[in-house]
Amino acid sequence: TSALSATSKRSKHKKFCFVLVLSMSDEQGSAKRKPAHRFTIPQDVDLLKEVLTICPHDAPYGQTSGRWAEVGDRMRTIHGDSLSATGCRKRCDDLLAAFHKDSLASLRASGTDEQHHEREQLLQDLKALKRASKEDKGSREDKREARDPAVRAVVDLKRKAVEEDGESSDSDGATTPKKYSRRRPTILKESTHDVATFMSMMESTNKVRMEELALQKEVNAITARKLELDEKRYLLEKAEREARLALEQQERQMQIEFMRSTLDMMRAITKKV
């Protein structure tokens, strides 16, 4: 009986320790979890500008995460350490999805009407840029598919020439040296022609790639210029609004001063009378 009692106590003690460890683990996990960052409209605008500048959606293979990390670093520099690359990427995806469904109003964020309009314009630019990037990648894949059969054909021709050359060497007893000597220059000539054709194709391919890169740079330059002009227009409109507000305040102040001086004059006349 005493042995069973001791075993029962040890079992209860183990259960208590296990529950205590789980409780401590949950508390530590909840302490480590940070609340999700709530984006504002100005932060959305800055995020979209950084995405349009860094272009993580158009990154080469294996570099997408690195570019999003760069976006996160830039956003933390502007708006503080509460932002992360993962949060910025999710926010950008949510904005694009809401813009595609025409439900941006469902994403709660504070901002002025001008900031809302600027965010929509940036989303439109990002959507167009992603579509152009997708079409460009599809065009490159089509060209690669068209180019690969030609490359395989050149390789097959060279392999066939080598095999025929080997067969000619193996059957040296059945052929005369004169025929073999004629066959050898022919094979070399065909191989040289194939290599020249292949090199010409590679030059054409490189030329196309250079043109594509130049076009992409031009698109990026136009996008950057457009963003710069939009920012200047926004600052100009802001300055005009501030100047108009200051002028209205000045006019109201002058009216108040005029009314005050008129009242003082009327009081003075009344006292004299």
PDB file of C-alpha atoms in Angstrom:
ATOM      1  CA  THR A   1       0.000   0.000   0.000  1.00  0.00           C
ATOM      2  CA  SER A   2       2.831   2.413   0.912  1.00  0.00           C
ATOM      3  CA  ALA A   3       4.543   1.616  -2.398  1.00  0.00           C
ATOM      4  CA  LEU A   4       1.362   2.396  -4.371  1.00  0.00           C
ATOM      5  CA  SER A   5       0.934   5.641  -2.432  1.00  0.00           C
ATOM      6  CA  ALA A   6       4.511   6.709  -3.222  1.00  0.00           C
ATOM      7  CA  THR A   7       4.021   5.859  -6.915  1.00  0.00           C
ATOM      8  CA  SER A   8       0.804   7.894  -7.002  1.00  0.00           C
ATOM      9  CA  LYS A   9       2.554  10.883  -5.401  1.00  0.00           C
ATOM     10  CA  ARG A  10       5.412  10.726  -7.920  1.00  0.00           C
ATOM     11  CA  SER A  11       2.894  10.564 -10.794  1.00  0.00           C
ATOM     12  CA  LYS A  12       1.019  13.610  -9.492  1.00  0.00           C
ATOM     13  CA  HIS A  13       4.305  15.476  -9.022  1.00  0.00           C
ATOM     14  CA  LYS A  14       5.326  14.741 -12.633  1.00  0.00           C
ATOM     15  CA  LYS A  15       1.945  15.940 -13.931  1.00  0.00           C
ATOM     16  CA  PHE A  16       2.234  19.141 -11.885  1.00  0.00           C
ATOM     17  CA  CYS A  17       5.750  19.812 -13.222  1.00  0.00           C
ATOM     18  CA  PHE A  18       4.603  19.150 -16.806  1.00  0.00           C
ATOM     19  CA  VAL A  19       1.658  21.563 -16.451  1.00  0.00           C
ATOM     20  CA  LEU A  20       3.976  24.157 -14.885  1.00  0.00           C
ATOM     21  CA  VAL A  21       6.457  23.874 -17.786  1.00  0.00           C
ATOM     22  CA  LEU A  22       3.651  24.230 -20.354  1.00  0.00           C
ATOM     23  CA  SER A  23       2.300  27.285 -18.533  1.00  0.00           C
ATOM     24  CA  MET A  24       5.737  28.924 -18.454  1.00  0.00           C
ATOM     25  CA  SER A  25       6.236  28.128 -22.154  1.00  0.00           C
ATOM     26  CA  ASP A  26       2.885  29.714 -23.050  1.00  0.00           C
ATOM     27  CA  GLU A  27       3.725  32.822 -21.020  1.00  0.00           C
ATOM     28  CA  GLN A  28       7.113  33.152 -22.724  1.00  0.00           C
ATOM     29  CA  GLY A  29       5.541  32.643 -26.148  1.00  0.00           C
ATOM     30  CA  SER A  30       2.879  35.265 -25.498  1.00  0.00           C
ATOM     31  CA  ALA A  31       5.563  37.643 -24.234  1.00  0.00           C
ATOM     32  CA  LYS A  32       7.617  37.170 -27.412  1.00  0.00           C
ATOM     33  CA  ARG A  33       4.673  37.665 -29.763  1.00  0.00           C
ATOM     34  CA  LYS A  34       4.354  41.275 -30.816  1.00  0.00           C
ATOM     35  CA  PRO A  35       1.067  42.849 -31.859  1.00  0.00           C
ATOM     36  CA  ALA A  36       0.628  43.277 -35.610  1.00  0.00           C
ATOM     37  CA  HIS A  37       1.621  46.718 -36.873  1.00  0.00           C
ATOM     38  CA  ARG A  38      -1.344  48.807 -37.998  1.00  0.00           C
ATOM     39  CA  PHE A  39      -0.387  50.727 -41.135  1.00  0.00           C
ATOM     40  CA  THR A  40      -1.482  54.292 -41.782  1.00  0.00           C
ATOM     41  CA  ILE A  41      -2.106  55.816 -45.201  1.00  0.00           C
ATOM     42  CA  PRO A  42       1.228  57.735 -45.192  1.00  0.00           C
ATOM     43  CA  GLN A  43       3.023  54.478 -44.339  1.00  0.00           C
ATOM     44  CA  ASP A  44       1.179  52.715 -47.171  1.00  0.00           C
ATOM     45  CA  VAL A  45       2.308  55.469 -49.553  1.00  0.00           C
ATOM     46  CA  ASP A  46       5.944  55.183 -48.437  1.00  0.00           C
ATOM     47  CA  LEU A  47       5.779  51.379 -48.647  1.00  0.00           C
ATOM     48  CA  LEU A  48       4.465  51.444 -52.221  1.00  0.00           C
ATOM     49  CA  LYS A  49       7.133  53.980 -53.228  1.00  0.00           C
ATOM     50  CA  GLU A  50       9.873  51.713 -51.838  1.00  0.00           C
ATOM     51  CA  VAL A  51       8.384  48.661 -53.592  1.00  0.00           C
ATOM     52  CA  LEU A  52       8.264  50.544 -56.906  1.00  0.00           C
ATOM     53  CA  THR A  53      11.883  51.627 -56.428  1.00  0.00           C
ATOM     54  CA  ILE A  54      13.380  48.288 -55.280  1.00  0.00           C
ATOM     55  CA  CYS A  55      11.066  46.060 -57.402  1.00  0.00           C
ATOM     56  CA  PRO A  56      11.108  42.823 -55.341  1.00  0.00           C
ATOM     57  CA  HIS A  57       8.494  41.348 -57.708  1.00  0.00           C
ATOM     58  CA  ASP A  58      11.028  41.576 -60.573  1.00  0.00           C
ATOM     59  CA  ALA A  59      14.016  40.182 -58.649  1.00  0.00           C
ATOM     60  CA  PRO A  60      16.185  37.425 -60.174  1.00  0.00           C
ATOM     61  CA  TYR A  61      15.759  33.877 -58.907  1.00  0.00           C
ATOM     62  CA  GLY A  62      16.696  33.579 -55.236  1.00  0.00           C
ATOM     63  CA  GLN A  63      16.854  37.349 -54.577  1.00  0.00           C
ATOM     64  CA  THR A  64      13.201  38.124 -53.804  1.00  0.00           C
ATOM     65  CA  SER A  65      13.589  37.709 -50.028  1.00  0.00           C
ATOM     66  CA  GLY A  66      16.690  39.890 -50.062  1.00  0.00           C
ATOM     67  CA  ARG A  67      14.868  42.703 -51.823  1.00  0.00           C
ATOM     68  CA  TRP A  68      11.941  42.504 -49.396  1.00  0.00           C
ATOM     69  CA  ALA A  69      14.469  42.677 -46.556  1.00  0.00           C
ATOM     70  CA  GLU A  70      15.781  45.874 -48.155  1.00  0.00           C
ATOM     71  CA  VAL A  71      12.229  47.252 -48.290  1.00  0.00           C
ATOM     72  CA  GLY A  72      11.819  46.418 -44.590  1.00  0.00           C
ATOM     73  CA  ASP A  73      15.096  48.156 -43.721  1.00  0.00           C
ATOM     74  CA  ARG A  74      14.089  51.307 -45.604  1.00  0.00           C
ATOM     75  CA  MET A  75      10.665  51.370 -43.926  1.00  0.00           C
ATOM     76  CA  ARG A  76      12.196  50.901 -40.472  1.00  0.00           C
ATOM     77  CA  THR A  77      14.517  53.813 -41.181  1.00  0.00           C
ATOM     78  CA  ILE A  78      11.522  56.010 -42.023  1.00  0.00           C
ATOM     79  CA  HIS A  79       8.869  54.808 -39.552  1.00  0.00           C
ATOM     80  CA  GLY A  80      10.660  52.983 -36.725  1.00  0.00           C
ATOM     81  CA  ASP A  81      11.496  49.449 -35.614  1.00  0.00           C
ATOM     82  CA  SER A  82       7.900  48.241 -35.304  1.00  0.00           C
ATOM     83  CA  LEU A  83       7.909  47.360 -39.028  1.00  0.00           C
ATOM     84  CA  SER A  84       9.312  44.140 -40.492  1.00  0.00           C
ATOM     85  CA  ALA A  85      10.048  42.847 -43.990  1.00  0.00           C
ATOM     86  CA  THR A  86       7.397  40.134 -43.586  1.00  0.00           C
ATOM     87  CA  GLY A  87       4.806  42.660 -42.426  1.00  0.00           C
ATOM     88  CA  CYS A  88       5.622  45.006 -45.314  1.00  0.00           C
ATOM     89  CA  ARG A  89       5.307  42.180 -47.829  1.00  0.00           C
ATOM     90  CA  LYS A  90       1.958  41.061 -46.388  1.00  0.00           C
ATOM     91  CA  ARG A  91       0.663  44.630 -46.344  1.00  0.00           C
ATOM     92  CA  CYS A  92       1.652  45.136 -49.978  1.00  0.00           C
ATOM     93  CA  ASP A  93      -0.085  41.882 -50.972  1.00  0.00           C
ATOM     94  CA  ASP A  94      -3.203  42.895 -49.026  1.00  0.00           C
ATOM     95  CA  LEU A  95      -3.244  46.319 -50.682  1.00  0.00           C
ATOM     96  CA  LEU A  96      -2.936  44.821 -54.163  1.00  0.00           C
ATOM     97  CA  ALA A  97      -5.648  42.242 -53.441  1.00  0.00           C
ATOM     98  CA  ALA A  98      -7.992  44.919 -52.081  1.00  0.00           C
ATOM     99  CA  PHE A  99      -7.209  47.211 -55.030  1.00  0.00           C
ATOM    100  CA  HIS A 100      -7.955  44.374 -57.456  1.00  0.00           C
ATOM    101  CA  LYS A 101     -11.296  43.736 -55.729  1.00  0.00           C
ATOM    102  CA  ASP A 102     -12.000  47.476 -55.442  1.00  0.00           C
ATOM    103  CA  SER A 103     -12.285  47.161 -51.661  1.00  0.00           C
ATOM    104  CA  LEU A 104      -9.523  49.448 -50.367  1.00  0.00           C
ATOM    105  CA  ALA A 105     -12.001  51.000 -47.958  1.00  0.00           C
ATOM    106  CA  SER A 106     -12.080  47.698 -46.050  1.00  0.00           C
ATOM    107  CA  LEU A 107      -8.430  48.222 -45.026  1.00  0.00           C
ATOM    108  CA  ARG A 108      -8.703  50.516 -42.049  1.00  0.00           C
ATOM    109  CA  ALA A 109      -6.130  53.303 -42.082  1.00  0.00           C
ATOM    110  CA  SER A 110      -6.120  56.995 -41.247  1.00  0.00           C
ATOM    111  CA  GLY A 111      -5.221  59.649 -43.794  1.00  0.00           C
ATOM    112  CA  THR A 112      -6.416  62.595 -45.885  1.00  0.00           C
ATOM    113  CA  ASP A 113      -8.270  62.420 -49.199  1.00  0.00           C
ATOM    114  CA  GLU A 114      -5.085  63.406 -51.038  1.00  0.00           C
ATOM    115  CA  GLN A 115      -3.175  60.556 -49.389  1.00  0.00           C
ATOM    116  CA  HIS A 116      -5.936  58.089 -50.305  1.00  0.00           C
ATOM    117  CA  HIS A 117      -5.763  59.254 -53.916  1.00  0.00           C
ATOM    118  CA  GLU A 118      -1.963  59.003 -53.956  1.00  0.00           C
ATOM    119  CA  ARG A 119      -2.113  55.470 -52.561  1.00  0.00           C
ATOM    120  CA  GLU A 120      -4.560  54.390 -55.266  1.00  0.00           C
ATOM    121  CA  GLN A 121      -2.348  55.930 -57.963  1.00  0.00           C
ATOM    122  CA  LEU A 122       0.728  54.104 -56.629  1.00  0.00           C
ATOM    123  CA  LEU A 123      -1.196  50.830 -56.536  1.00  0.00           C
ATOM    124  CA  GLN A 124      -2.239  51.378 -60.147  1.00  0.00           C
ATOM    125  CA  ASP A 125       1.418  51.959 -61.108  1.00  0.00           C
ATOM    126  CA  LEU A 126       2.540  48.850 -59.200  1.00  0.00           C
ATOM    127  CA  LYS A 127      -0.155  46.732 -60.817  1.00  0.00           C
ATOM    128  CA  ALA A 128       0.864  47.926 -64.295  1.00  0.00           C
ATOM    129  CA  LEU A 129       4.552  47.347 -63.538  1.00  0.00           C
ATOM    130  CA  LYS A 130       3.894  43.801 -62.299  1.00  0.00           C
ATOM    131  CA  ARG A 131       1.845  43.056 -65.417  1.00  0.00           C
ATOM    132  CA  ALA A 132       4.642  44.367 -67.660  1.00  0.00           C
ATOM    133  CA  SER A 133       7.208  42.308 -65.736  1.00  0.00           C
ATOM    134  CA  LYS A 134       5.077  39.174 -66.103  1.00  0.00           C
ATOM    135  CA  GLU A 135       4.659  39.732 -69.842  1.00  0.00           C
ATOM    136  CA  ASP A 136       8.400  40.357 -70.189  1.00  0.00           C
ATOM    137  CA  LYS A 137       9.211  37.087 -68.396  1.00  0.00           C
ATOM    138  CA  GLY A 138       6.743  35.232 -70.623  1.00  0.00           C
ATOM    139  CA  SER A 139       8.376  36.715 -73.718  1.00  0.00           C
ATOM    140  CA  ARG A 140      11.830  35.642 -72.502  1.00  0.00           C
ATOM    141  CA  GLU A 141      10.567  32.104 -71.844  1.00  0.00           C
ATOM    142  CA  ASP A 142       9.077  31.921 -75.346  1.00  0.00           C
ATOM    143  CA  LYS A 143      12.383  33.040 -76.858  1.00  0.00           C
ATOM    144  CA  ARG A 144      14.271  30.524 -74.724  1.00  0.00           C
ATOM    145  CA  GLU A 145      11.951  27.711 -75.834  1.00  0.00           C
ATOM    146  CA  ALA A 146      12.461  28.739 -79.458  1.00  0.00           C
ATOM    147  CA  ARG A 147      16.217  28.921 -78.968  1.00  0.00           C
ATOM    148  CA  ASP A 148      16.685  25.603 -77.143  1.00  0.00           C
ATOM    149  CA  PRO A 149      15.678  23.371 -80.110  1.00  0.00           C
ATOM    150  CA  ALA A 150      18.240  25.161 -82.285  1.00  0.00           C
ATOM    151  CA  VAL A 151      20.950  24.611 -79.686  1.00  0.00           C
ATOM    152  CA  ARG A 152      20.011  20.940 -79.363  1.00  0.00           C
ATOM    153  CA  ALA A 153      20.116  20.606 -83.138  1.00  0.00           C
ATOM    154  CA  VAL A 154      23.673  21.979 -83.245  1.00  0.00           C
ATOM    155  CA  VAL A 155      24.754  19.598 -80.482  1.00  0.00           C
ATOM    156  CA  ASP A 156      23.141  16.638 -82.278  1.00  0.00           C
ATOM    157  CA  LEU A 157      24.906  17.527 -85.513  1.00  0.00           C
ATOM    158  CA  LYS A 158      28.276  17.727 -83.771  1.00  0.00           C
ATOM    159  CA  ARG A 159      27.663  14.427 -81.970  1.00  0.00           C
ATOM    160  CA  LYS A 160      26.654  12.784 -85.228  1.00  0.00           C
ATOM    161  CA  ALA A 161      29.778  14.096 -86.932  1.00  0.00           C
ATOM    162  CA  VAL A 162      31.971  12.702 -84.147  1.00  0.00           C
ATOM    163  CA  GLU A 163      30.223   9.307 -84.304  1.00  0.00           C
ATOM    164  CA  GLU A 164      30.629   9.138 -88.070  1.00  0.00           C
ATOM    165  CA  ASP A 165      34.267  10.099 -87.664  1.00  0.00           C
ATOM    166  CA  GLY A 166      34.725   7.246 -85.181  1.00  0.00           C
ATOM    167  CA  GLU A 167      33.008   4.753 -87.474  1.00  0.00           C
ATOM    168  CA  SER A 168      35.281   5.816 -90.301  1.00  0.00           C
ATOM    169  CA  SER A 169      38.316   5.245 -88.083  1.00  0.00           C
ATOM    170  CA  ASP A 170      37.059   1.787 -86.996  1.00  0.00           C
ATOM    171  CA  SER A 171      36.431   0.697 -90.556  1.00  0.00           C
ATOM    172  CA  ASP A 172      39.840   1.832 -91.791  1.00  0.00           C
ATOM    173  CA  GLY A 173      40.474  -1.554 -93.373  1.00  0.00           C
ATOM    174  CA  ALA A 174      37.272  -1.377 -95.397  1.00  0.00           C
ATOM    175  CA  THR A 175      37.878   2.150 -96.723  1.00  0.00           C
ATOM    176  CA  THR A 176      40.751   3.633 -98.635  1.00  0.00           C
ATOM    177  CA  PRO A 177      42.936   6.394 -97.128  1.00  0.00           C
ATOM    178  CA  LYS A 178      41.830   8.650 -99.958  1.00  0.00           C
ATOM    179  CA  LYS A 179      38.110   8.431 -98.980  1.00  0.00           C
ATOM    180  CA  TYR A 180      38.943   8.909 -95.299  1.00  0.00           C
ATOM    181  CA  SER A 181      41.001  12.008 -96.008  1.00  0.00           C
ATOM    182  CA  ARG A 182      38.090  13.473 -97.979  1.00  0.00           C
ATOM    183  CA  ARG A 183      35.602  12.667 -95.184  1.00  0.00           C
ATOM    184  CA  ARG A 184      37.710  14.281 -92.454  1.00  0.00           C
ATOM    185  CA  PRO A 185      37.757  17.840 -93.940  1.00  0.00           C
ATOM    186  CA  THR A 186      34.011  17.563 -94.615  1.00  0.00           C
ATOM    187  CA  ILE A 187      33.302  16.785 -90.950  1.00  0.00           C
ATOM    188  CA  LEU A 188      35.532  19.633 -89.807  1.00  0.00           C
ATOM    189  CA  LYS A 189      33.852  21.994 -92.234  1.00  0.00           C
ATOM    190  CA  GLU A 190      30.370  21.004 -91.004  1.00  0.00           C
ATOM    191  CA  SER A 191      31.418  21.358 -87.366  1.00  0.00           C
ATOM    192  CA  THR A 192      32.940  24.775 -88.054  1.00  0.00           C
ATOM    193  CA  HIS A 193      29.733  25.875 -89.749  1.00  0.00           C
ATOM    194  CA  ASP A 194      27.669  24.619 -86.792  1.00  0.00           C
ATOM    195  CA  VAL A 195      29.873  26.456 -84.321  1.00  0.00           C
ATOM    196  CA  ALA A 196      29.647  29.656 -86.380  1.00  0.00           C
ATOM    197  CA  THR A 197      25.853  29.305 -86.506  1.00  0.00           C
ATOM    198  CA  PHE A 198      25.725  28.738 -82.768  1.00  0.00           C
ATOM    199  CA  MET A 199      27.926  31.766 -82.073  1.00  0.00           C
ATOM    200  CA  SER A 200      25.741  33.907 -84.331  1.00  0.00           C
ATOM    201  CA  MET A 201      22.673  32.758 -82.413  1.00  0.00           C
ATOM    202  CA  MET A 202      24.352  33.567 -79.101  1.00  0.00           C
ATOM    203  CA  GLU A 203      25.260  37.056 -80.339  1.00  0.00           C
ATOM    204  CA  SER A 204      21.655  37.640 -81.387  1.00  0.00           C
ATOM    205  CA  THR A 205      20.459  36.388 -78.010  1.00  0.00           C
ATOM    206  CA  ASN A 206      22.854  38.669 -76.151  1.00  0.00           C
ATOM    207  CA  LYS A 207      21.732  41.590 -78.275  1.00  0.00           C
ATOM    208  CA  VAL A 208      18.091  40.871 -77.423  1.00  0.00           C
ATOM    209  CA  ARG A 209      18.957  40.632 -73.731  1.00  0.00           C
ATOM    210  CA  MET A 210      20.790  43.949 -73.826  1.00  0.00           C
ATOM    211  CA  GLU A 211      17.787  45.563 -75.509  1.00  0.00           C
ATOM    212  CA  GLU A 212      15.502  44.085 -72.849  1.00  0.00           C
ATOM    213  CA  LEU A 213      17.736  45.427 -70.076  1.00  0.00           C
ATOM    214  CA  ALA A 214      17.812  48.863 -71.696  1.00  0.00           C
ATOM    215  CA  LEU A 215      14.017  48.820 -71.998  1.00  0.00           C
ATOM    216  CA  GLN A 216      13.645  47.789 -68.360  1.00  0.00           C
ATOM    217  CA  LYS A 217      15.984  50.590 -67.262  1.00  0.00           C
ATOM    218  CA  GLU A 218      13.937  53.035 -69.297  1.00  0.00           C
ATOM    219  CA  VAL A 219      10.723  51.799 -67.665  1.00  0.00           C
ATOM    220  CA  ASN A 220      12.288  52.133 -64.206  1.00  0.00           C
ATOM    221  CA  ALA A 221      13.526  55.636 -65.038  1.00  0.00           C
ATOM    222  CA  ILE A 222      10.063  56.669 -66.253  1.00  0.00           C
ATOM    223  CA  THR A 223       8.480  55.230 -63.107  1.00  0.00           C
ATOM    224  CA  ALA A 224      10.960  57.030 -60.862  1.00  0.00           C
ATOM    225  CA  ARG A 225      10.400  60.274 -62.775  1.00  0.00           C
ATOM    226  CA  LYS A 226       6.640  59.870 -62.453  1.00  0.00           C
ATOM    227  CA  LEU A 227       6.943  59.321 -58.703  1.00  0.00           C
ATOM    228  CA  GLU A 228       9.147  62.398 -58.435  1.00  0.00           C
ATOM    229  CA  LEU A 229       6.640  64.499 -60.382  1.00  0.00           C
ATOM    230  CA  ASP A 230       3.753  63.182 -58.270  1.00  0.00           C
ATOM    231  CA  GLU A 231       5.620  64.088 -55.103  1.00  0.00           C
ATOM    232  CA  LYS A 232       6.414  67.579 -56.418  1.00  0.00           C
ATOM    233  CA  ARG A 233       2.779  68.067 -57.436  1.00  0.00           C
ATOM    234  CA  TYR A 234       1.644  66.970 -53.981  1.00  0.00           C
ATOM    235  CA  LEU A 235       4.065  69.395 -52.293  1.00  0.00           C
ATOM    236  CA  LEU A 236       2.968  72.206 -54.619  1.00  0.00           C
ATOM    237  CA  GLU A 237      -0.709  71.579 -53.902  1.00  0.00           C
ATOM    238  CA  LYS A 238       0.065  71.442 -50.193  1.00  0.00           C
ATOM    239  CA  ALA A 239       1.899  74.779 -50.380  1.00  0.00           C
ATOM    240  CA  GLU A 240      -1.019  76.312 -52.300  1.00  0.00           C
ATOM    241  CA  ARG A 241      -3.504  75.086 -49.704  1.00  0.00           C
ATOM    242  CA  GLU A 242      -1.386  76.465 -46.870  1.00  0.00           C
ATOM    243  CA  ALA A 243      -0.994  79.817 -48.649  1.00  0.00           C
ATOM    244  CA  ARG A 244      -4.742  80.016 -49.319  1.00  0.00           C
ATOM    245  CA  LEU A 245      -5.505  79.175 -45.700  1.00  0.00           C
ATOM    246  CA  ALA A 246      -3.056  81.825 -44.481  1.00  0.00           C
ATOM    247  CA  LEU A 247      -4.624  84.402 -46.810  1.00  0.00           C
ATOM    248  CA  GLU A 248      -8.128  83.557 -45.594  1.00  0.00           C
ATOM    249  CA  GLN A 249      -6.995  83.862 -41.990  1.00  0.00           C
ATOM    250  CA  GLN A 250      -5.397  87.220 -42.761  1.00  0.00           C
ATOM    251  CA  GLU A 251      -8.591  88.460 -44.434  1.00  0.00           C
ATOM    252  CA  ARG A 252     -10.693  87.353 -41.474  1.00  0.00           C
ATOM    253  CA  GLN A 253      -8.286  89.075 -39.098  1.00  0.00           C
ATOM    254  CA  MET A 254      -8.509  92.281 -41.128  1.00  0.00           C
ATOM    255  CA  GLN A 255     -12.314  92.109 -41.081  1.00  0.00           C
ATOM    256  CA  ILE A 256     -12.277  91.624 -37.326  1.00  0.00           C
ATOM    257  CA  GLU A 257      -9.909  94.577 -36.903  1.00  0.00           C
ATOM    258  CA  PHE A 258     -12.098  96.731 -39.162  1.00  0.00           C
ATOM    259  CA  MET A 259     -15.242  95.836 -37.239  1.00  0.00           C
ATOM    260  CA  ARG A 260     -13.460  96.471 -33.948  1.00  0.00           C
ATOM    261  CA  SER A 261     -12.223  99.897 -35.064  1.00  0.00           C
ATOM    262  CA  THR A 262     -15.699 100.756 -36.372  1.00  0.00           C
ATOM    263  CA  LEU A 263     -17.264  99.828 -33.041  1.00  0.00           C
ATOM    264  CA  ASP A 264     -14.673 101.889 -31.180  1.00  0.00           C
ATOM    265  CA  MET A 265     -15.410 104.857 -33.420  1.00  0.00           C
ATOM    266  CA  MET A 266     -19.170 104.500 -32.876  1.00  0.00           C
ATOM    267  CA  ARG A 267     -18.649 104.294 -29.119  1.00  0.00           C
ATOM    268  CA  ALA A 268     -16.542 107.453 -29.222  1.00  0.00           C
ATOM    269  CA  ILE A 269     -19.204 109.317 -31.219  1.00  0.00           C
ATOM    270  CA  THR A 270     -21.925 108.144 -28.828  1.00  0.00           C
ATOM    271  CA  LYS A 271     -19.989 109.415 -25.825  1.00  0.00           C
ATOM    272  CA  LYS A 272     -19.537 112.830 -27.427  1.00  0.00           C
ATOM    273  CA  VAL A 273     -23.223 113.076 -28.170  1.00  0.00           C
TER     274      VAL A 273
END
